[in-house]
Coordinates of C-alpha atoms and ligand atoms in Angstrom, one line a residue:
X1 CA 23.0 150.6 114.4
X2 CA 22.1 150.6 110.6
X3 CA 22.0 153.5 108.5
X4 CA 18.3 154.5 108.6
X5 CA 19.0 154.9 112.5
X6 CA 22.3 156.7 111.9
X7 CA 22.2 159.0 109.0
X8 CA 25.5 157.2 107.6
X9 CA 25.6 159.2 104.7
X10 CA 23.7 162.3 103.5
X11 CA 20.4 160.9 102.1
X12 CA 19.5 163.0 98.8
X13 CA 15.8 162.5 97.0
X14 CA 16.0 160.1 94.7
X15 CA 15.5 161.1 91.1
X16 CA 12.8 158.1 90.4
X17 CA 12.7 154.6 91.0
X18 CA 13.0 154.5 87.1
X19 CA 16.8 155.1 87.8
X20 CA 17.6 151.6 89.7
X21 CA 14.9 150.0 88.0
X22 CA 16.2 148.8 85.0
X23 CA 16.1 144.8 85.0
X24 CA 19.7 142.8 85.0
X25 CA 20.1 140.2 82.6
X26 CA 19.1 136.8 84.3
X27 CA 21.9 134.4 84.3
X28 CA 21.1 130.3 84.6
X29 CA 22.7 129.0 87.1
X30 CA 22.8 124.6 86.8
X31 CA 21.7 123.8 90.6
X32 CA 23.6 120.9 90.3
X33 CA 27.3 121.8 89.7
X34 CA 26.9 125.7 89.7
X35 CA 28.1 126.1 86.0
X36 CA 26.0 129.6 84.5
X37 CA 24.6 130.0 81.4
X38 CA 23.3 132.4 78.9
X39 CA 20.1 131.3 78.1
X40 CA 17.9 128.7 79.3
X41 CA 18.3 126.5 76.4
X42 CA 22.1 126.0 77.1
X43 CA 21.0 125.1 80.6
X44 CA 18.5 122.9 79.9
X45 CA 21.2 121.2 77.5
X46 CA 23.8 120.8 79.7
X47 CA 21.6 119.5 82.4
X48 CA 21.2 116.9 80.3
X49 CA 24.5 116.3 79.0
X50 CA 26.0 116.8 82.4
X51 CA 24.0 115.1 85.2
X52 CA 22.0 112.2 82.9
X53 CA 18.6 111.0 84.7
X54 CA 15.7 109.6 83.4
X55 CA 13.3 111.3 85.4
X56 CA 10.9 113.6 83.8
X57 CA 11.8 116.9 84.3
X58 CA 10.4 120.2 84.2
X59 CA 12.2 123.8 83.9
X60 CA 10.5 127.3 84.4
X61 CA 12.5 129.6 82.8
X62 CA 15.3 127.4 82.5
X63 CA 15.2 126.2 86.6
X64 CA 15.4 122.9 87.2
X65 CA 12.1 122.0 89.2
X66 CA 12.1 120.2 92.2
X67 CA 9.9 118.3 94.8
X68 CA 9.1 121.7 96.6
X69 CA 6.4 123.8 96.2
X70 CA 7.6 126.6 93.9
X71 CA 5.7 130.2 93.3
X72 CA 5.4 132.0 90.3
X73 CA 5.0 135.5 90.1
X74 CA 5.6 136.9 86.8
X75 CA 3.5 135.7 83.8
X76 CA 4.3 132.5 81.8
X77 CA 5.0 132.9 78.1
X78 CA 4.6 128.8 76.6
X79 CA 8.6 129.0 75.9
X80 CA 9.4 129.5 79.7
X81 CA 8.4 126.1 80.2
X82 CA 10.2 123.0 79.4
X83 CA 10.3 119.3 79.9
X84 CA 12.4 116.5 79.3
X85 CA 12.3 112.7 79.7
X86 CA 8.3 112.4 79.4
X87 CA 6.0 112.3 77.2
X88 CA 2.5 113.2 78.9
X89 CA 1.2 115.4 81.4
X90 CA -1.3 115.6 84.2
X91 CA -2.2 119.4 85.5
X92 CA -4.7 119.7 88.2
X93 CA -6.4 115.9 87.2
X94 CA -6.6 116.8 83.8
X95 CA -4.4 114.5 81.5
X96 CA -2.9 115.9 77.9
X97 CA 0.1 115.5 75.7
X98 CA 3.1 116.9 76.8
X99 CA 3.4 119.5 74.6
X100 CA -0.1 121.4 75.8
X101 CA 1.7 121.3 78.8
X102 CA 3.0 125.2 78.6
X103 CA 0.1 126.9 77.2
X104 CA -1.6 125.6 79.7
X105 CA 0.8 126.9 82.1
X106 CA 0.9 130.2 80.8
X107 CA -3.0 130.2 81.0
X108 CA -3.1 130.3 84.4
X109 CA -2.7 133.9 86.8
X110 CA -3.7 132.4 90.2
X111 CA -3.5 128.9 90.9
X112 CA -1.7 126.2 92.8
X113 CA -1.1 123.8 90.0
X114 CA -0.6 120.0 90.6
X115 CA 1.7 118.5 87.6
X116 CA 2.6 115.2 86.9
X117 CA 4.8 114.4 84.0
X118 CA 4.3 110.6 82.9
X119 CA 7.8 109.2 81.1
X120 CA 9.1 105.7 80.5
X121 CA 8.7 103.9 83.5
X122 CA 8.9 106.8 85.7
X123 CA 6.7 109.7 86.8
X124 CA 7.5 112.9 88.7
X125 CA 5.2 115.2 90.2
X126 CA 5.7 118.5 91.1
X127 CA 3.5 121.6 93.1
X128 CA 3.8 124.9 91.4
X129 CA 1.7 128.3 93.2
X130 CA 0.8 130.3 90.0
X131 CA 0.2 134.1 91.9
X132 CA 1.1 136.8 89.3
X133 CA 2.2 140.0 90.6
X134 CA 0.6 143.0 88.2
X135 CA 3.5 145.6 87.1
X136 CA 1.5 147.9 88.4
X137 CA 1.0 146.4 92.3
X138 CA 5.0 145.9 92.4
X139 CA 5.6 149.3 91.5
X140 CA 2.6 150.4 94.4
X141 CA 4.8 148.1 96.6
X142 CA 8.4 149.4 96.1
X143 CA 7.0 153.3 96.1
X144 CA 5.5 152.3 99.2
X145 CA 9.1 151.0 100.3
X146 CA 10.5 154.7 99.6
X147 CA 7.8 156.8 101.1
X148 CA 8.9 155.0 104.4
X149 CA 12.6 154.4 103.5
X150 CA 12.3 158.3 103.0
X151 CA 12.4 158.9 106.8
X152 CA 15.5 157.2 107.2
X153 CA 14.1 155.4 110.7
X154 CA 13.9 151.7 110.6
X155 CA 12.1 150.7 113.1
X156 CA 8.9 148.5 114.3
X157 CA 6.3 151.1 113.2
X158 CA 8.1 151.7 109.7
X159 CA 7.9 148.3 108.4
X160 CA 4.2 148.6 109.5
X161 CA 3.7 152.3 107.8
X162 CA 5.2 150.0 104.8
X163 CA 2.9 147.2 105.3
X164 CA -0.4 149.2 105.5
X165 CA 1.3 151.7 102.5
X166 CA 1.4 148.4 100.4
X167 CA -1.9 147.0 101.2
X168 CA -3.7 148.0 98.2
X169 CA -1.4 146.3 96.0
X170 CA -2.8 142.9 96.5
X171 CA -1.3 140.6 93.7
X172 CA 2.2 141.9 94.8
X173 CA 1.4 140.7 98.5
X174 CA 4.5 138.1 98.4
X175 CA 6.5 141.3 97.3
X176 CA 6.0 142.8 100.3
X177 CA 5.9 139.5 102.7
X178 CA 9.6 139.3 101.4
X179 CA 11.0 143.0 102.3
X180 CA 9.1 142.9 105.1
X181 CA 11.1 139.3 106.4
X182 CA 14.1 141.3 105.5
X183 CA 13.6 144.0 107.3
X184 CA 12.6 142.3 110.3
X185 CA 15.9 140.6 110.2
X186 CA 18.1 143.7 110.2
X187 CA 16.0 144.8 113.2
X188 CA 16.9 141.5 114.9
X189 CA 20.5 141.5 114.0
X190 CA 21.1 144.8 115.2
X191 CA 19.1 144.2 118.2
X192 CA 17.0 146.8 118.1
X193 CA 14.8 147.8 121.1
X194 CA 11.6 147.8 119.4
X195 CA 12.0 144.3 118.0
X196 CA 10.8 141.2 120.2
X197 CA 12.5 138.6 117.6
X198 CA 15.8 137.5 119.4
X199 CA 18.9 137.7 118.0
X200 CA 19.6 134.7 116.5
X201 CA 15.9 135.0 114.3
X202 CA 17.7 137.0 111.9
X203 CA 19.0 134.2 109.8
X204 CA 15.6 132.6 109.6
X205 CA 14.3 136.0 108.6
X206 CA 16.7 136.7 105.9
X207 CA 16.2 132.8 104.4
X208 CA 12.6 133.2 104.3
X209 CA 13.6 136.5 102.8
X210 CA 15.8 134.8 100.3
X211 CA 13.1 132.7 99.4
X212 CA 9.8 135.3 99.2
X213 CA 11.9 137.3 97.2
X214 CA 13.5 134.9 94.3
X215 CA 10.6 134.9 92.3
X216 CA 10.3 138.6 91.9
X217 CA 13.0 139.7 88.9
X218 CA 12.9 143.6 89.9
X219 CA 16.0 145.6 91.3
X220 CA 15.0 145.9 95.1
X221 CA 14.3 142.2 95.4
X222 CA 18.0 141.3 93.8
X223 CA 19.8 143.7 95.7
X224 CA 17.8 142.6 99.0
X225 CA 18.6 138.8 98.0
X226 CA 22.1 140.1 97.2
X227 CA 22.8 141.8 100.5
X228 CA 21.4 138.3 102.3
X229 CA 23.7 136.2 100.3
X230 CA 26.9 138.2 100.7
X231 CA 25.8 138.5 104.6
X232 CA 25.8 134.1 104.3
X233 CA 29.2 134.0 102.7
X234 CA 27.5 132.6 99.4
X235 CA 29.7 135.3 97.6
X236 CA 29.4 133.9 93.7
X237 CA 25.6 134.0 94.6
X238 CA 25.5 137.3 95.8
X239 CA 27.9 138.3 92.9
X240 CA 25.0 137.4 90.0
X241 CA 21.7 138.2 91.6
X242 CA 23.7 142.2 91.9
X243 CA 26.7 142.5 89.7
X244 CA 27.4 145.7 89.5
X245 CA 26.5 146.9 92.5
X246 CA 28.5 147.6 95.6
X247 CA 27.3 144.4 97.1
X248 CA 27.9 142.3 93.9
X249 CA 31.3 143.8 93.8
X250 CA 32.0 143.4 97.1
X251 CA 30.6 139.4 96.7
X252 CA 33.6 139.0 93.6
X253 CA 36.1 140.4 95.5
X254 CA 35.5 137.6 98.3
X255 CA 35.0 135.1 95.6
X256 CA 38.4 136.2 94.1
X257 CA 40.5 136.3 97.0
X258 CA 38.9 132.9 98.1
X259 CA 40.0 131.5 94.6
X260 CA 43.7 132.6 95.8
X261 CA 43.6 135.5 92.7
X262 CA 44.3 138.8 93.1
X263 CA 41.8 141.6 92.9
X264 CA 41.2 143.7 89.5
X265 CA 42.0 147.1 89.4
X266 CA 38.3 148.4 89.2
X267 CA 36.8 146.5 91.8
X268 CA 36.6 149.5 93.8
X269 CA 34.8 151.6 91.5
X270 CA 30.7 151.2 91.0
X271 CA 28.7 152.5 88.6
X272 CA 26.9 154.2 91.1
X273 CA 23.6 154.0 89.6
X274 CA 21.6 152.6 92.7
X275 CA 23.9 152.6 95.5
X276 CA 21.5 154.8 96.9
X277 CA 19.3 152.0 97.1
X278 CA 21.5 149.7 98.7
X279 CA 22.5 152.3 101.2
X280 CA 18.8 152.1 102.1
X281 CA 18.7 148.3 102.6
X282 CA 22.1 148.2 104.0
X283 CA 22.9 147.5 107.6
X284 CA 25.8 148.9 109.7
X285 CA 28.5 145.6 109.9
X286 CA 27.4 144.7 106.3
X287 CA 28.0 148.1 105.2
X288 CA 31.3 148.1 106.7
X289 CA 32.5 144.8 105.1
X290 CA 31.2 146.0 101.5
X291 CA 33.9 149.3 101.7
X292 CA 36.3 147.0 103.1
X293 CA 35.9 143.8 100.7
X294 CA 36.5 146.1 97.7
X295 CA 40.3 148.0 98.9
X296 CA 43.3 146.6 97.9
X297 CA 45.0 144.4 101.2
X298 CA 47.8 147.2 100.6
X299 CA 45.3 150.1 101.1
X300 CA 43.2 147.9 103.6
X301 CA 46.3 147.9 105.9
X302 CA 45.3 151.4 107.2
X303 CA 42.0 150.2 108.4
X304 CA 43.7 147.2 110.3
X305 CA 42.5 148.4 113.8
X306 CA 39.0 149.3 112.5
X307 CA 38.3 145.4 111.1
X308 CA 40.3 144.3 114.5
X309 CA 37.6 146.7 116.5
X310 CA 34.6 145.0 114.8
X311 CA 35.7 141.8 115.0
X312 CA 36.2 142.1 118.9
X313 CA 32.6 143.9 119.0
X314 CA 31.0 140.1 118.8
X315 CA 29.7 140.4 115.4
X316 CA 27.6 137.5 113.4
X317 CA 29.6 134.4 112.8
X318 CA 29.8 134.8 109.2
X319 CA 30.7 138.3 109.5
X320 CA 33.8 137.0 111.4
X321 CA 34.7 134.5 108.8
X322 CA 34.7 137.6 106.4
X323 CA 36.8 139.8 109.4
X324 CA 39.1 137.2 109.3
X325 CA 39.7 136.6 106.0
X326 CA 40.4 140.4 105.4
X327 CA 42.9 140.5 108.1
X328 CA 44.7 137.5 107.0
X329 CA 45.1 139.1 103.6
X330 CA 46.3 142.2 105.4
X331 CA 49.2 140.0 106.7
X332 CA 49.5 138.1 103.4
X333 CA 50.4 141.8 101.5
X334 CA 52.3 143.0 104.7
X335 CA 54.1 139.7 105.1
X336 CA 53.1 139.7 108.9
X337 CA 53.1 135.9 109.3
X338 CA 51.4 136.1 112.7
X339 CA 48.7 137.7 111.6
X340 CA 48.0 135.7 108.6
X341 CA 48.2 133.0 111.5
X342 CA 46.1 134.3 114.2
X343 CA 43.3 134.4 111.3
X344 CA 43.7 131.6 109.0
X345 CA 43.7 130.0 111.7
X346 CA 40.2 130.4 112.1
X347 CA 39.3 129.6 109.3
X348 CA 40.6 125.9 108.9
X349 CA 37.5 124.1 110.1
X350 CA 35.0 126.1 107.5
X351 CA 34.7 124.0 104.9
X352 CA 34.2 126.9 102.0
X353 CA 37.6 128.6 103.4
X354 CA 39.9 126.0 104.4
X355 CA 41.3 125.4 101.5
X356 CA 42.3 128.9 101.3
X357 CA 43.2 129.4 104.4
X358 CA 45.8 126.3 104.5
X359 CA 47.0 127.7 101.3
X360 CA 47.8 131.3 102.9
X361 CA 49.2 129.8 106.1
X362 CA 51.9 127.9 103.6
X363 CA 52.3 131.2 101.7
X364 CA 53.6 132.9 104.9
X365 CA 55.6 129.9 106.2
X366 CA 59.4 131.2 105.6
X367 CA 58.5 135.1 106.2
X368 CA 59.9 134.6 110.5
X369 CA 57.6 136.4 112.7
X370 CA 57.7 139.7 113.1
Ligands
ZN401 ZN1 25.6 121.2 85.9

């Protein structure tokens, strides 16, 4: 039961996608120890500093490239493209210094581009699927989103109202490939009746998602990739593609009770700018876990019964790694040691928890049971 099928809250016209369409600042995340930085440059600095290689290398807007296939969607300006440890290139057969190397790049609107970047003793090669999305076909895809989202009904027949609704935009075909995987997911993990995918589909769904929808820097894709990270328990992921959303708060407040912290005062409080939006994309369990992530454990206590009720109800796996660790914390603030054992418990054999979760169970040791 999500939202669209419930009427959760009172659905009011939006005022214009304008509203929750204003871009967040990209952060650059090193995929090799996690560290975030400002700008591209730093990254591309520290990768170097940090994780020494002699490999060529080669960075679109300031992410490390790997050894698969990558898509571009939004156009290539010559400084999105860097390179390190090389000193020649070779793009679709045709060989040139290294330094053509992102005008050529940013040349291209709809390509699948074959690099290799020669370097002392050692080449690397690398697949890149140049398909640029116009402004004006994303914007034809996400109004087509609303017009649907509009009648509150997610169902079969909606995602294909949205499919054929989004046909004419053409160039922003991945755009909608990536809701559309989404979508399909929350139909399969609330088991609706008019879905055929089993249960289980939904976490291919939401990776393929996750993936589709990375390239595309615009609101609805971040706070869809969002909601699919926080639902995976990646919560410092979830945290930067939607920071200051419900989600993204919801994400931190995760991330800072896993780091044994305890939770700012305003972590409750959004800006409430798109939440709308994320009402829209949000299903029922997930929507759940976002209000609770965000209380204080003191507040959360009065809600104790509700989180036990969903965790008996046989929800996803890593919804009941989150179940559990709110109920441990309500035993941590309560000092009830046997609940901070019954669900830390749990937790010991999942590696991103354990830690905490041995540090909460020896927290509580010395309280007696009560
Ligand atoms: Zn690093």
């Amino acid at each position: 039961m999500g939202f669209w099928h419930t009427g959760y809250i009172e659905f009011h016209e939006t005022t214009g996608i304008e509203d929750w369409c204003r871009p967040v600042p990209p952060t650059h995340r090193c995929m090799h120890c996690g560290e975030e930085f400002d700008t591209a440059d730093d990254l591309r600095q520290h990768r170097f500093q940090a994780h020494p290689i002699k490999r060529p290398l080669l960075f679109i807007r300031g992410m490390e490239i790997g050894s698969t296939p990558v898509t571009i969607t939004r156009s290539l300006a010559p400084q999105d493209v860097g390179t390190g440890a090389c000193t020649s290139a070779i793009v679709n057969g045709v060989h040139m210094p290294v330094d053509h190397l992102a005008a050529t790049l940013a040349s291209i609107e709809q390509d699948t581009v074959r690099i290799v970047l020669e370097g002392e003793g050692a080449n690397a090669s690398f697949e890149i699927r140049i398909e640029i999305a116009s402004d004006d076909d994303m914007e034809g895809v996400e109004q087509a989103f609303f017009r649907v989202a509009h009648h509150r009904r997610l169902d079969v027949r909606a995602i294909e109202q949205f499919i054929d609704g989004a046909s004419p935009y053409k160039t922003a075909a991945a755009y909608c490939d990536g809701i559309c995987e989404y979508l399909y997911g929350v139909l399969a993990k609330e088991r609706s009746p008019t879905s055929s995918l089993r249960y289980e589909a939904y976490r291919e769904k939401f990776t393929r998602a996750l993936d589709k929808l990375r390239t595309f820097d615009r609101p609805l894709a971040n706070r869809v990739g969002g909601l699919v990270e926080f639902h995976f328990n990646h919560f410092p992921e979830a945290a930067s593609l939607s920071p200051g959303a419900r989600v993204g708060r919801a994400a931190n407040a995760f991330a800072t009770r896993l780091s044994g912290s305890s939770l700012p005062e305003s972590v409750g409080q959004f800006d409430g700018s798109d939440e709308q939006l994320e009402y829209l994309l949000t299903d029922w369990d997930t929507e759940q876990l976002i209000r609770w992530a965000v209380r204080d454990p003191s507040e959360l206590l009065c809600e104790q019964a509700e989180i036990e009720k969903m965790l008996r109800s046989d929800p996803a796996e890593y919804d009941q790694t989150k179940l559990h660790i709110l109920l441990a914390e309500i035993g941590l603030s309560s000092k009830n040691r046997v609940l901070v054992l019954t669900h830390a418990r749990e937790l010991r054999n999942s590696p991103s928890v354990s830690r905490w979760a041995d540090s909460v169970i020896e927290t509580s040791k010395g309280w007696g049971e009560h």
